[in-house]
Amino acid sequence: MELTANGPRSRSPLIKLLKMRETGLIAIILVLCIGMSFASPYFLTWVNMRAMVMAFAVEGIVVVGMTILLISGGIDLSVGSVTALAMVIAGWLFLQGIDPWVASAISIVACTGIGAFMGYFVTRVGLHHFIVSLAVMVIARGACLLMTGGRPIGLFTLPPEFKFIGQGAIGPIPLVIIIFLIVVLTFDFMLRRTTAFRKVFYTGSNEKAAAYSGIRTKRVIFLTTTLCSALCGVAGIIYMARFGSAQPTFGLGMELNVIAAAVIGGASLNGGSGTIFGAILGTVLLSVVSSSLALLDVSVYWQDIIRGSILLAAVSIDHYLNKRRR
Amino acid sequence: MELTANGPRSRSPLIKLLKMRETGLIAIILVLCIGMSFASPYFLTWVNMRAMVMAFAVEGIVVVGMTILLISGGIDLSVGSVTALAMVIAGWLFLQGIDPWVASAISIVACTGIGAFMGYFVTRVGLHHFIVSLAVMVIARGACLLMTGGRPIGLFTLPPEFKFIGQGAIGPIPLVIIIFLIVVLTFDFMLRRTTAFRKVFYTGSNEKAAAYSGIRTKRVIFLTTTLCSALCGVAGIIYMARFGSAQPTFGLGMELNVIAAAVIGGASLNGGSGTIFGAILGTVLLSVVSSSLALLDVSVYWQDIIRGSILLAAVSIDHYLNKRRR
Amino acid sequence: QDTLRCAEGETYIMNVMVSAHPYWVPVYQGFKQAAEAFGCETVFSGTPDYDITKQIASFEQDMVKQPAGILVHPMQSDPFIEPINRAMDNNIEVVTFAADSPNSNRTAYITSDNLAEAKFAADEIVSQIGATGQYAVLENPGQSNHDLRVTALIDYMEANYPDMKLVGRQATNQDSTAAYRATASILQANPDLGAIWIPEAGSAEGAVAAILEAKSDVLVMHADITPATLEHIKAGNIHMALNPNQGMQGFMGFLSAFFAAHSEVFDPFNDYKVSGYNPVQIPFVDNGFSVITKENADSFDLNVYMEGRDPN
Amino acid sequence: MQEDLILKIVNLKKSFGPVRALRGVDFELRRGEIHALAGENGAGKSTLMNIIDGILQPDSGEIFWNGEPVSIASPTEAQKLGIGLVHQEIALCPEVTVAENIFMSTTNQSRRMLMDYAGLARKARDVLGQLADIDPATLVRDLPISDQQLVEIAKALTLDCRVLILDEPTAALTEREANLLFTIMRRLAYQGISIIYISHRMVEIFDNCDRVTVFRDGQFITTQIVAEIEPADVVNAMVGRVVDTLYPDKLRVEDASEDVILDVKNLTDTRRFHDVSFQLKRGEILGIAGLIGAGRSEIVKGICHLEGTVTGDVRLNGERLNLRTYGDSIRAGMVYLSEDRKGDGLFLEMSIAENISALDLGLVTTTAGTINSQREEALAESLARKLNLKYGKLSDPVSSLSGGNQQKVAIAKMLSVNPKLIFLDEPTRGVDVGAKAEIHRILRSLASSGVGIVVISSELPELIGISDRVLVVREGRISGEVSGEVMTEENIMYLASVLDAPQLNAMTA
Ligand SMILES: Nc1ncnc2c1ncn2[C@@H]1O[C@H](COP(=O)(O)OP(=O)(O)OP(=O)(O)O)[C@@H](O)[C@H]1O
Ligand SMILES: Nc1ncnc2c1ncn2[C@@H]1O[C@H](COP(=O)(O)OP(=O)(O)OP(=O)(O)O)[C@@H](O)[C@H]1O
Ligand SMILES: O[C@@H]1[C@@H](O)[C@@H](O)CO[C@H]1O
Ligand SMILES: [Mg+2]
Ligand SMILES: [Mg+2]
């Protein structure tokens, strides 16, 4: 299987592994984990691992959408509020007596519509993703407030089969993690291997050259923008099932986290490069650092300083390793 | 005087005005203001105007730094926490018995140092501004918490001459507004007219071309990064004098506001273009919208929706006007 | 006018930051109910943002409308000194609630006693799990009432129950995902954790999810309430919540501002006439707090409470 | 004569990872000479120039400036020595005006605090005036690529330099502009300035240069006095074998067909061209000539629906095309090779293979909709071989290739889809003589096999050499057509610029 987005090669698997853009990140995460497993006897337990993955799994779905959007040359600041809006719409509809599955489907369609709305302003009106998604971030948050009066919607009456999405497990593995893995693997595969997604790379790499290759770049950008919001919709529904409530203030500041994960994982803010696998590693890195600080009960007043420093160090080391390898 | 950053032309002043990138924004703001002065008898009062300008004046200083940084091709997510850190450092030093002017000077130097630190990672290590400033945003916020234990520092004992910076007025005009105007006019002039600042445009427009012309582009980027943090330092000190306290949680989310203002005002996220004048108009636009909603007692649950929609509409109209004019 | 009634158009404003936060809803209802009783107009105002300069701007814009009084939740105390004093100088009575600006000239300050809440929570934890055990806290550094709820509890434990050990202290800043992550880690590191105290409800939602998933038997207590935590109380997942009686904050807040604005009905035995201050000044009102348990939970459903009421 | 050497390079080496771009080259430049540097694509010419200009650092070797050993650490230092370089790839600031671009390094070194925009504009107009009619106040991003090339040259001319390096400056210029440039070059040389001139056009070298140095595969081969040798000697030294630099045979009269491949009627886009009608017959190669900005590119882009909205009638192989997008055009078998490979021709940071397959991913797609990387590599490899592409791995980014090799990738991309009709806009821009001959041969054989070939070229000898018929465009209209005997440079120039007779005379004088 190909593991770097660019460049189909056929070498030995080991050399391939060492040549991957992601190898540096994997190494850094491993070093952190090994360090942690000495520092805390609880780190390497199944329960801890499970909790750590649960903490980023749903956000990871949004990271997938953001990464694809970044590759196409876009960006989306509205992910946090659109995810919240997904919960709110579905929760609100459910309270109006609509079947939760139908409510969820409607909500995901609505989020997809929001993405299309942004895509329209970007590709037809010609505005920059940054400013359009910033406006939509504010509007979607406003819609959350309007629909809830600012009050979280308690959804304890959701049927157990529905809550199962967020709280159930198949064998020892929570369903949330399974959904996350399916989304990640699917899109990782599609992005590396399918013709349709290759156009995303062309468009992000040089939009004009892509247009001169007959690619309908506006459509590509429209679709990646829409996809990102649709995945926010999916994430919102899973959060709702998991927390049994819909929170209008959910996901404040999520955008920076999600973009950071993608960028740490090698996505370029100028478009044209990035991998799902890398972005998820970026998510894992951020998450391992946070969880470790909590596990070691580092003083709250020190945590941010340490967290920021580790982030900076990790990114620098990764950059250095990548530069050396090339 | 030249009013567009790019393109020295010599036409009649009227044609120049109509050709300015900023004309559309000015028109939009005027329309909003005229509408508001009908909608609310309070809008056009001196006190309301003063409150509105006071609400963005200090942040406007940060907008100046951000705009210059954007033009050079950078971005800074740490502005909010660095501004807070400026307050905290100066306040903390003052409580240790250091003269407030000296404490402020040290604090501004420290912020400048933070900027230089980021500049180092960007220009020497080769990381992206986004990720470096994100890490520093977290670190600086952590430093605020560490130095204050998370509690605001009350600085009631600041001498009145010092508080005068933030609370005093010369005639009817608050000193804060005067400082803001001086900073804006100075940097606007420098950016348009001085050879030193033209290099910022060249670097941001095409770093390679600038380097080929002998411009030390890394130094330019280093300096714009440093300048932006230094201006955060200045803003932090003014806030401290104005509030008579140092708030460790100050400026959360400020970065998006500040970047949005610059982008609305025509700064490109890809570098190479932007004006201080435009960015300040962007700030004014955002501020007028917020203030108007508050003044009209629009239901809080509707405010965000309206605010986001006006933002999107304004940017679209401005874009349309600019496209037509060219 | 010799009776306590508002003149035509006499208006009182309630000003807050993060204006869409549900916490304010019952406060404003109390404010409005009191105002209606005296024939007064009310306005709910403030900024949707968590931004001190914006709140100050909105406060100053409130002043432009010359209301009789403003009930304000100052996002931070000292930055409000100057605006509050200016309002007072302009004959606008300013009352603070839930958070104070003690060095300003505000007329009154209404709040639940955060120290008392913390003390109550500590005693309750000990009464449930005993005086020897482990506990943890989540916090939101920088918001003073939340800080107080946490630090006061820790101090009180240290002073009164030296065998209670604080094993986890994480900042989760009202974010349920962060709270989930932090709680999960604390549980991992401390299998014998007995209780957790959370100064607000947002983090409590994430914490409960982690505790349920870990199938752990930790006693959860928190301040404030949301529909989700309310359900958890009903289901027994959360032991109890301390709610700072928002209605009273609004009701007393209005009365304090209104009385101060109508001080002409009052001629007390002191020096107010010669010294020139307002005779109706109340430095501090403790509006008490309610304890929400499985038994009384039904009375704390905000959605039920708001049915048929106008939020504005 | 040792003392008149201004620049001397000894045994210079430079590698990019495994690629050894320079394997120990020598080079000598005399004061006041115009010294041509020739070599195949990827021979290392641009690399050496970038080293002389301080952009790249050599791995080893020495540089002597006026006999003194120097190390040139940056473009600023090169400028201080008096070295000016016109880059092969245009490097201008798009958001900045022409005037400011031209004086960028002057501004950089200036001790003045304030910008003198009026002065800049005036001086810019003076320099530009020698070359073209470009408003100094326009933003560079609004200029077509050929005008940008002129701005680049103007920029170098303002440098107060003692060594001026021109790396393929005429690749996008028509002869008129090129001749203006040569006049300026000779004047500068007369004033004692030394010029290094890189070009793949032998005519230019033999008409204008004093000496010529040849590199091959990163090695120095020879330096000769131009007057003493023939173009064939240079080509021989470059390629290491004798290349048939003649153009392929034209279409023989008896093979001429009446089948019309492309039939364009009354094509108009209101802004840039009007009422364009012409036909392309089976087997012929049609050339399009014109001055810079005449509208040649716009016309063919209009036919392909790449830009703008056009009205008119286009028939391909007799069928009326109803295109809505360029994608439709590609599917109909009609493709366009852009004149601006960097701007809209290539994905510089993507791999060679990915670039080549971009035009029709269907060719490398499995039935499941995934990319078949074996097939993708095979496609790239066969075209790379056909065009003699010099590369390391097919997975290398295109940006790591030399300019001429990048152009070959762009051509490979067009050929990948087996088109029915190709519009080639400056197809051999920057391509070396050997490869050029090969490309001409390929074009001819495609034409013979029934593929329609339309070539736009600013290099008239090439256009005449390869075309069976040439259309001349002037100000958005077809001003005439030449073929056979009358297909001469004079006639084409006349048709291209008849309204500009004085300049035509000056040029032919
Ligand atoms: N940045 C780079 N990274 C990797 N290889 C490079 C880089 N720049 C140049 N090369 C390689 O160095 C060799 C020499 O390139 P150079 O650009 O000097 O050729 P050139 O003689 O100027 O060719 P052309 O006539 O096509 O412009 C080529 O093989 C090229 O692929
Ligand atoms: N992006 C653009 N914006 C404005 N005008 C343009 C643009 N592109 C081209 N033009 C103008 O359109 C006309 C035709 O340009 P075109 O590129 O077709 O010329 P050409 O004959 O192909 O010559 P060359 O390619 O050698 O410059 C010119 O006047 C040119 O200045
Ligand atoms: O719990 C706090 C309240 O005490 C009030 O400060 C408003 O915000 C809530 O989160
Ligand atoms: Mg070259
Ligand atoms: Mg052209």
Tab-separated table of C-alpha atoms in Angstrom, chain A residues 13-14 26 39 54 70 81 105 113 145 166 186 189 192 195 205 212 217 231 237 259 262 290 292 298:
chain	number	residue	atom	x	y	z
A	13	PRO	CA	8.375	-2.059	2.810
A	14	LEU	CA	11.064	-1.048	5.325
A	26	ILE	CA	5.241	8.054	14.692
A	39	ALA	CA	6.431	7.576	34.316
A	54	MET	CA	-12.318	7.928	22.925
A	70	LEU	CA	-6.914	21.926	3.465
A	81	SER	CA	-20.229	25.522	15.691
A	105	ALA	CA	-30.376	12.245	8.957
A	113	GLY	CA	-26.302	22.296	3.224
A	145	LEU	CA	-28.535	29.633	20.658
A	166	GLY	CA	-22.092	6.735	21.188
A	186	THR	CA	-12.034	4.862	4.080
A	189	PHE	CA	-7.674	4.986	1.117
A	192	ARG	CA	-4.384	8.022	-1.675
A	195	THR	CA	-9.051	9.157	-9.078
A	205	SER	CA	-1.413	22.246	-5.649
A	212	TYR	CA	-5.888	23.832	-17.467
A	217	THR	CA	-11.695	23.080	-9.732
A	231	LEU	CA	-18.498	15.182	8.519
A	237	ILE	CA	-24.685	13.149	15.946
A	259	ILE	CA	-6.384	22.569	11.957
A	262	ALA	CA	-3.849	18.376	10.294
A	290	SER	CA	-2.909	16.308	27.111
A	292	SER	CA	-0.238	12.455	29.884
A	298	VAL	CA	0.992	18.134	36.445
